[in-house]
CSV table of C-alpha atoms in Angstrom, one decimal:
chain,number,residue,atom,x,y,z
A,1,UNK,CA,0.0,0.0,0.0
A,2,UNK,CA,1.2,3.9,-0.3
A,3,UNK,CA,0.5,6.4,1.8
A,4,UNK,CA,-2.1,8.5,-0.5
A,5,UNK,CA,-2.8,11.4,2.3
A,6,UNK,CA,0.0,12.5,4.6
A,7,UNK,CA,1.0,15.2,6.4
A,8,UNK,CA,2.7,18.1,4.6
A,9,UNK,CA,6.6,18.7,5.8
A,10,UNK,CA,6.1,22.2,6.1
A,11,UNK,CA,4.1,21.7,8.7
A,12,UNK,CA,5.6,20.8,12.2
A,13,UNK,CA,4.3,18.6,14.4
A,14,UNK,CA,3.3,20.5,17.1
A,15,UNK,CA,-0.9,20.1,17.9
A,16,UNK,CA,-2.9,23.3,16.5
A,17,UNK,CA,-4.6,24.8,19.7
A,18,UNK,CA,-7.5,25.7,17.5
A,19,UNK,CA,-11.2,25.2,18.7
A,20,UNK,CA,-12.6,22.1,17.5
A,21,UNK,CA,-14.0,22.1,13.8
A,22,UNK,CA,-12.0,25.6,13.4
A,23,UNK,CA,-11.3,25.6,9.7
A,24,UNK,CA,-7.8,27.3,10.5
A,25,UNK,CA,-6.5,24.0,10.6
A,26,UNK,CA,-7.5,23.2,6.9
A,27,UNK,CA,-6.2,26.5,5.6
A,28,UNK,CA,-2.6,25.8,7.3
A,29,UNK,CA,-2.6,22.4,5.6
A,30,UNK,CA,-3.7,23.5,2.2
A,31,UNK,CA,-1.0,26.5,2.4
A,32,UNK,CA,1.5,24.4,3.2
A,33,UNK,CA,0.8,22.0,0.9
A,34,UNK,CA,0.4,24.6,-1.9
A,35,UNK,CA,4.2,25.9,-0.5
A,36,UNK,CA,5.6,22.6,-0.2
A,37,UNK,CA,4.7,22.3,-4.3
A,38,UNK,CA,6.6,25.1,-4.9
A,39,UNK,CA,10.0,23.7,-3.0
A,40,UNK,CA,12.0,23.3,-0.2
A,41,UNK,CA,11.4,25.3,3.0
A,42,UNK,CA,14.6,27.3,2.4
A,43,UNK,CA,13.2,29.7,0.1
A,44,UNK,CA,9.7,31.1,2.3
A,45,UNK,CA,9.3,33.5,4.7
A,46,UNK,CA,6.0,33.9,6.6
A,47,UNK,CA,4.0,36.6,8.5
A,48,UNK,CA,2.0,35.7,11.4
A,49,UNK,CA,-1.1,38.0,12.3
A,50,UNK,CA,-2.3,38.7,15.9
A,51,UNK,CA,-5.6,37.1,16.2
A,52,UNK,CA,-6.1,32.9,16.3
A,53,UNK,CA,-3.5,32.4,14.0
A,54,UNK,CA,-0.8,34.7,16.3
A,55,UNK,CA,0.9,30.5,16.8
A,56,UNK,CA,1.0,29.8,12.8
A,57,UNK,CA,4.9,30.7,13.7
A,58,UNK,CA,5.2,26.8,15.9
A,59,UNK,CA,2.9,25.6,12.9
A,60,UNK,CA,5.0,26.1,9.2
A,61,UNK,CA,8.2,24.7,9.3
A,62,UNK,CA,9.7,27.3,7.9
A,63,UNK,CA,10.9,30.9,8.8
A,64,UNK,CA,8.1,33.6,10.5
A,65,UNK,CA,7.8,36.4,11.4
A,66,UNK,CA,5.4,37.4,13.8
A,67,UNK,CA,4.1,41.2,13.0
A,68,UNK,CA,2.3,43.6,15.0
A,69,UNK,CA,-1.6,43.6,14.5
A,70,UNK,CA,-2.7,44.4,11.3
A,71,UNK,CA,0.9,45.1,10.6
A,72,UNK,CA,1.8,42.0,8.3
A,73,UNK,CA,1.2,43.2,5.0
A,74,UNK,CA,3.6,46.3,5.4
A,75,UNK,CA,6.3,43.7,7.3
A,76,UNK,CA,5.7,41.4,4.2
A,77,UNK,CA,6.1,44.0,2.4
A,78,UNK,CA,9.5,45.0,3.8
A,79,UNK,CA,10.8,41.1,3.8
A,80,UNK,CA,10.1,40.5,0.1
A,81,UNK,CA,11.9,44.1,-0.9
A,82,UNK,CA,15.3,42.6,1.1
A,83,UNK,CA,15.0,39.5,-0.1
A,84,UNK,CA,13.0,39.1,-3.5
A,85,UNK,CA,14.1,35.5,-4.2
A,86,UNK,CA,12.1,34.3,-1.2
A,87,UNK,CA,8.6,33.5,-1.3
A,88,UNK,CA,6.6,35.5,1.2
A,89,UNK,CA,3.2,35.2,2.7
A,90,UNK,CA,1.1,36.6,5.5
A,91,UNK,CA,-1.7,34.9,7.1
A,92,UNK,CA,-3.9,37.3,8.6
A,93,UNK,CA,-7.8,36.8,9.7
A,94,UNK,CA,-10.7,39.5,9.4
A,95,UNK,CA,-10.4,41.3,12.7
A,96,UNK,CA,-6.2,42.0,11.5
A,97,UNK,CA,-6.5,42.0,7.8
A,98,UNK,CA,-10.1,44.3,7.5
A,99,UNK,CA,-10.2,46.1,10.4
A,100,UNK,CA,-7.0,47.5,12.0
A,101,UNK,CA,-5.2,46.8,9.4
A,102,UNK,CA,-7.4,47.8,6.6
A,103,UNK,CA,-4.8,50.8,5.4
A,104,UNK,CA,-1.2,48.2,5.3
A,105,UNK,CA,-3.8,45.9,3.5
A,106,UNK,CA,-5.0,48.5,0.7
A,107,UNK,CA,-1.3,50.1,0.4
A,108,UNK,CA,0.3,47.0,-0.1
A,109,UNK,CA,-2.1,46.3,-3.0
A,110,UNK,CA,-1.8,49.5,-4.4
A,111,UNK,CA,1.7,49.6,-4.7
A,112,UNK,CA,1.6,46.6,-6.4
A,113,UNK,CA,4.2,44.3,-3.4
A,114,UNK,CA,5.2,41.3,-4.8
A,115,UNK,CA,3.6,39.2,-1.6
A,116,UNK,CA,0.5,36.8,-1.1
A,117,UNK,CA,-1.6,37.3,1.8
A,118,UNK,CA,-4.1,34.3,2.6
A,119,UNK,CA,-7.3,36.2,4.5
A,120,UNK,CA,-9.1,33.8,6.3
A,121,UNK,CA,-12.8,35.4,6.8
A,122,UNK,CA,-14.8,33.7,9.7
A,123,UNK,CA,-16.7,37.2,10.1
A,124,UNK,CA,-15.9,37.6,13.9
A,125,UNK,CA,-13.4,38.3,16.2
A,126,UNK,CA,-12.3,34.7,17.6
A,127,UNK,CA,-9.6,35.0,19.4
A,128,UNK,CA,-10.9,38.2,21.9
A,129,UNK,CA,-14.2,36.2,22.2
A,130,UNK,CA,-16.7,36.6,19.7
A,131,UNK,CA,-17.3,40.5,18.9
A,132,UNK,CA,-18.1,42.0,15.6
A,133,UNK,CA,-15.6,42.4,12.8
A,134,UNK,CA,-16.0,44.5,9.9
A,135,UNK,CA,-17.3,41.7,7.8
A,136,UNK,CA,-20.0,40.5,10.4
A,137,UNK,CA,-22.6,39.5,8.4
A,138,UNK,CA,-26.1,42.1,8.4
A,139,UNK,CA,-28.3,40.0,11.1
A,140,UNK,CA,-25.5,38.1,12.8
A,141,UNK,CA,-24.9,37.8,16.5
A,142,UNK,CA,-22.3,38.4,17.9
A,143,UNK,CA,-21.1,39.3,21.9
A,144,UNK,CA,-21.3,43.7,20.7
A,145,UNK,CA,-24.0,43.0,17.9
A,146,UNK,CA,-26.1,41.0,20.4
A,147,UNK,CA,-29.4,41.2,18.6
A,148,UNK,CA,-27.9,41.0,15.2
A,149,UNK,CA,-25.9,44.1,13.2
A,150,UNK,CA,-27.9,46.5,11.2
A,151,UNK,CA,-26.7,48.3,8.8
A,152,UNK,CA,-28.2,51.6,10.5
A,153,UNK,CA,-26.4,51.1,13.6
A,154,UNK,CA,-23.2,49.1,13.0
A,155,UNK,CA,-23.1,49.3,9.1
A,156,UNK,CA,-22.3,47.2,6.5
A,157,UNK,CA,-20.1,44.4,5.8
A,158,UNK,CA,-16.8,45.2,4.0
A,159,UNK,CA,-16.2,43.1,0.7
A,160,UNK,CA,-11.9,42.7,0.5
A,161,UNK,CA,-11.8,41.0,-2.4
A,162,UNK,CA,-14.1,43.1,-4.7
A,163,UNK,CA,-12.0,46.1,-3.3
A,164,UNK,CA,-9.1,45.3,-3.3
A,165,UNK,CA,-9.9,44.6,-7.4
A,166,UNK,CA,-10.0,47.9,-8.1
A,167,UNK,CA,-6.4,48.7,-7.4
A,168,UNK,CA,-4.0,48.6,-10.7
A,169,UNK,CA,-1.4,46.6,-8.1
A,170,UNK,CA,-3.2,43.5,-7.3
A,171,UNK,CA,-2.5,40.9,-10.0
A,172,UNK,CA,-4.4,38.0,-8.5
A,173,UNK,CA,-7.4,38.2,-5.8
A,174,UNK,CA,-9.9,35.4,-5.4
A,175,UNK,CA,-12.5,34.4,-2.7
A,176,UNK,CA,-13.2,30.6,-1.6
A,177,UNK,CA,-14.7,28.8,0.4
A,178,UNK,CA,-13.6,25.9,3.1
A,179,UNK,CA,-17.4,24.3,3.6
A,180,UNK,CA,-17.0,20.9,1.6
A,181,UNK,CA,-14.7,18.7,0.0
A,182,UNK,CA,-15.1,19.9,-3.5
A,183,UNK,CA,-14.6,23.5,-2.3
A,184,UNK,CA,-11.6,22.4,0.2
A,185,UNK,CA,-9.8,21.2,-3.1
A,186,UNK,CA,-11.1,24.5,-5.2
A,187,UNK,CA,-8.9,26.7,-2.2
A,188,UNK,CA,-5.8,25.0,-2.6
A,189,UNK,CA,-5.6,25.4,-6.1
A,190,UNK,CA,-6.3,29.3,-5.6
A,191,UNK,CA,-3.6,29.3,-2.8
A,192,UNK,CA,-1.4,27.9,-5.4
A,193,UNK,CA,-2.0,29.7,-8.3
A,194,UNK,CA,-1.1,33.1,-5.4
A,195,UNK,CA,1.5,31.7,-4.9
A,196,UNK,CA,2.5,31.2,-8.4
A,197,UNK,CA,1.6,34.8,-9.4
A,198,UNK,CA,4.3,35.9,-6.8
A,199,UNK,CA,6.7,33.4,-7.8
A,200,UNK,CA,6.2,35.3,-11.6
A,201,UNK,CA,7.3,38.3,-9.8
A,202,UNK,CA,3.3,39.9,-11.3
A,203,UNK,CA,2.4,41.6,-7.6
A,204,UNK,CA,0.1,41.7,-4.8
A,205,UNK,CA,-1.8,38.3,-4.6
A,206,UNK,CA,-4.6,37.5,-2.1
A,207,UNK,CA,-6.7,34.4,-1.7
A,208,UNK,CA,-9.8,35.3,0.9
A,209,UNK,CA,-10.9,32.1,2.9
A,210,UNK,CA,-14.6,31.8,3.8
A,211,UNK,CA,-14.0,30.3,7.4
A,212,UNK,CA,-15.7,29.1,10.1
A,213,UNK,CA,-15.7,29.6,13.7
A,214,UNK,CA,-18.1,27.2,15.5
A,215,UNK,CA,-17.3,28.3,19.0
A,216,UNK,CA,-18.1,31.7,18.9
A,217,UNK,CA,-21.0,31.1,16.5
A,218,UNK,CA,-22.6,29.1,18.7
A,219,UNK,CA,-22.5,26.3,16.2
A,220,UNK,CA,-21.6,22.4,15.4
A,221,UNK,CA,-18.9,22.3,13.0
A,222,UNK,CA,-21.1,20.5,10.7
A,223,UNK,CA,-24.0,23.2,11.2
A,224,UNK,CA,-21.1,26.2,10.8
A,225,UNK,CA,-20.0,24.4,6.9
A,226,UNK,CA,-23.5,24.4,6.3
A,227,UNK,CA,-23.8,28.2,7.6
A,228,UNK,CA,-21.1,29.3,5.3
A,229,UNK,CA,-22.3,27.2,2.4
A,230,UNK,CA,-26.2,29.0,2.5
A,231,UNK,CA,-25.6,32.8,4.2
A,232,UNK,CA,-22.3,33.9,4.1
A,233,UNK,CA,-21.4,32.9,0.0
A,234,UNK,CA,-24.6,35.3,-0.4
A,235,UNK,CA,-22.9,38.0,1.0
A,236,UNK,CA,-19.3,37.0,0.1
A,237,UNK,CA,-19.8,35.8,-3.0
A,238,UNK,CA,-16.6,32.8,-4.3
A,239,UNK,CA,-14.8,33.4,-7.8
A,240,UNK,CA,-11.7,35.2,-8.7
A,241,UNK,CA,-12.0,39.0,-8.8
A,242,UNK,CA,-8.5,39.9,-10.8
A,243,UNK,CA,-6.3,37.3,-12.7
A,244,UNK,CA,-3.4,39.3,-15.0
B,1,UNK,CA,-7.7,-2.5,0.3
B,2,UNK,CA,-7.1,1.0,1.9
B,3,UNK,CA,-6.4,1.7,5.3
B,4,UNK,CA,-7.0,5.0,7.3
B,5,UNK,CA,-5.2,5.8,10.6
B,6,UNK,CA,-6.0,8.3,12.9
B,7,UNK,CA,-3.3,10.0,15.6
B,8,UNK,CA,-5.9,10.1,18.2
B,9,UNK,CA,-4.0,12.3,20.6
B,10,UNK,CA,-4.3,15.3,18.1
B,11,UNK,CA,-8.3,14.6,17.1
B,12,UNK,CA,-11.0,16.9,19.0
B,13,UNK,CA,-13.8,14.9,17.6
B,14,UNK,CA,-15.6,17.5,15.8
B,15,UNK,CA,-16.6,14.9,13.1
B,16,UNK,CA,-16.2,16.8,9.7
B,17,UNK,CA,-14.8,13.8,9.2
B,18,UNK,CA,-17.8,12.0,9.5
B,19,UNK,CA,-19.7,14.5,7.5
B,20,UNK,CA,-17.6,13.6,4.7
B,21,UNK,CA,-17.3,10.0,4.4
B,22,UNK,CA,-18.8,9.0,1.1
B,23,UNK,CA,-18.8,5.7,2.4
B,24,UNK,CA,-20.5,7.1,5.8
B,25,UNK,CA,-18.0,4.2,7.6
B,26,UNK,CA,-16.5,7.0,9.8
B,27,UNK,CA,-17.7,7.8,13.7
B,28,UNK,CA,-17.4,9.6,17.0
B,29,UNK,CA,-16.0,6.0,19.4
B,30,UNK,CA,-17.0,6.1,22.9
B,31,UNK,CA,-13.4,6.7,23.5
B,32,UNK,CA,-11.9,9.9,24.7
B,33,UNK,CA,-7.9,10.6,24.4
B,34,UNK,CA,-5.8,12.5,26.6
B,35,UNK,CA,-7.8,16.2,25.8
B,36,UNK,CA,-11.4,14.4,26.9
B,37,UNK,CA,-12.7,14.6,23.2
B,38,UNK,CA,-14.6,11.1,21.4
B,39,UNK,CA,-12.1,10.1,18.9
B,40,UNK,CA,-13.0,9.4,15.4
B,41,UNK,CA,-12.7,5.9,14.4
B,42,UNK,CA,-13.4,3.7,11.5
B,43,UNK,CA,-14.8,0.1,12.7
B,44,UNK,CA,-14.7,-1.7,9.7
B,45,UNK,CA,-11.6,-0.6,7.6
B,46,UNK,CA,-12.6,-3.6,5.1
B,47,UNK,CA,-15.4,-0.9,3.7
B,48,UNK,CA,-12.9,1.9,3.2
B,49,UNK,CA,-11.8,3.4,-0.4
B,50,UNK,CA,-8.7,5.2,0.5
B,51,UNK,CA,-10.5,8.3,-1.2
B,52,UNK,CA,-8.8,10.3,1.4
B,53,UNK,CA,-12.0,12.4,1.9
B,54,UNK,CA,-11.7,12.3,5.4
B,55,UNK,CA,-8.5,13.9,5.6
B,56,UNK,CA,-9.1,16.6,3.3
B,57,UNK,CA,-11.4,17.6,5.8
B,58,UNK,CA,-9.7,16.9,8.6
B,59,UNK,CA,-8.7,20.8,10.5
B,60,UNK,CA,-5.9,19.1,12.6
B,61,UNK,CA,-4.3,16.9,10.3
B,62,UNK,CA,-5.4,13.4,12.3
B,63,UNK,CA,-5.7,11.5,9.4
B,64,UNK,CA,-3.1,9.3,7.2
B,65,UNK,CA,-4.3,7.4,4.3
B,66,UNK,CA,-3.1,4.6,2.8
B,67,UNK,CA,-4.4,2.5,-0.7
């Protein structure tokens, strides 16, 4: 027999403290994996975010950088401009990447930096304990949205992808979705084909991740998939934005 | 012939895993690990594809497949 499904060795083997059913997991294994395609561990350099994924530096087996919140994209930024040859990536979720560090975010694309980030959008604030981030959806709970935002009182969600689209420096920017097998396979490609872009030196790539977060949902994991699958693809809708 | 092993210390039993199975052969054991989650466990391996499915899925990486 051969092994057909093993772990990737740019991961390490230390346990992933994530909440059980978090999707985090499955978007560190499909980055690595899409990494580990690409080549050795010598050549990448990752940016860890503040937020769930503030560990993914005992996770990739390979150099990180742990950046101040929000602060990846402009320390990504920085990393690839002193050492171009290396593949660089930041992993930031929606409360770092959309909300405090909205303005590195849109910079970075607009100057067109030669990184990937990989977004992973849960629409909440995991790690502090469940309060609204900027892409909570319009009727969802959350501990300082208790009876579900409204757009007159906490406004609307913000859509990355279709935003960052509109800048002449983004070369690749697609939205996916974790929330079955078919779709699981779907966001490693796109992770790849990021990578790729930067790899071809054309710019700023980002691949958004529709995630889940069961625990401060209030959800099963199963019931969370299914939650992403029905409300939040209507909001956040899955395709690729910008391909050059 | 496939065979699927799972590192039990590592699984928190959130069963995506068995959400997946296209053979539905995948369950929650009455067996907790070392963190107090029901491990996921497959009880009759002779029914298994080896599609990997399970894996895929899998958010901590439990799973090793072999065909």
């Amino acid at each position: 027999m051969q092994k057909v499904f093993q772990k990737s060795a740019l991961l390490t083997d230390t346990p992933f403290h994530y909440c059980p059913g978090c999707t985090h997991g499955i978007s560190h294994r499909i980055t690595a994996e899409a990494l580990e395609e690409l080549g050795g561990k010598q050549g990448i350099i990752g940016v860890a975010p503040v937020g769930c994924a503030v560990f993914a530096y005992n996770y990739f087996n390979c150099d990180i950088q742990q950046a101040a919140h929000g602060r990846a994209p402009a320390v990504a930024s920085g990393i690839k401009r002193v050492c171009p040859d290396k593949i660089v990536f930041a992993y930031q979720g929606d409360g770092d990447l959309a909300s405090i560090g909205m303005a590195e975010t849109v910079h970075a694309a607009a100057r067109g930096e030669n990184i990937t980030i990989i977004f992973i959008n849960n629409a909440i604030y995991g790690m502090t304990g469940g309060q609204m981030a900027p892409t909570t959806l319009i009727g969802q709970k959350s501990t300082t949205s208790q009876g579900g935002r409204t757009a007159a009182l906490q406004g609307n969600p913000i859509r990355i992808c279709e935003m960052l689209a509109t800048l002449d420096g983004a070369s690749y920017i697609a939205r996916v979705s974790l929330h079955d097998l078919k779709s699981v396979v779907a966001a490693k490609k796109a992770v790849k084909k990021a990578f790729d872009y930067q790899v071809a030196g054309k710019g700023f790539s980002l691949v958004e991740i529709l995630s889940t977060c069961p625990t401060n949902w209030g959800m099963t994991p199963e019931n969370s998939m299914e939650y992403v699958k029905n409300e939040m693809t209507k909001v956040y809708p899955l395709g690729v934005f910008k391909e050059v | 012939m496939a065979n699927v092993v799972f590192n039990e210390p590592l699984c928190k039993g959130c069963a995506l895993c068995v959400s997946v199975c296209p053979k539905k052969i995948v369950s929650l054991s009455k067996r907790s690990n070392e963190k107090g989650y029901f491990v996921a466990e497959v009880k009759d391996m002779s029914l298994c594809i080896g599609c990997a499915a399970c894996a895929l899925m899998c958010p901590d990486v439990v799973i090793e497949v072999s065909r």
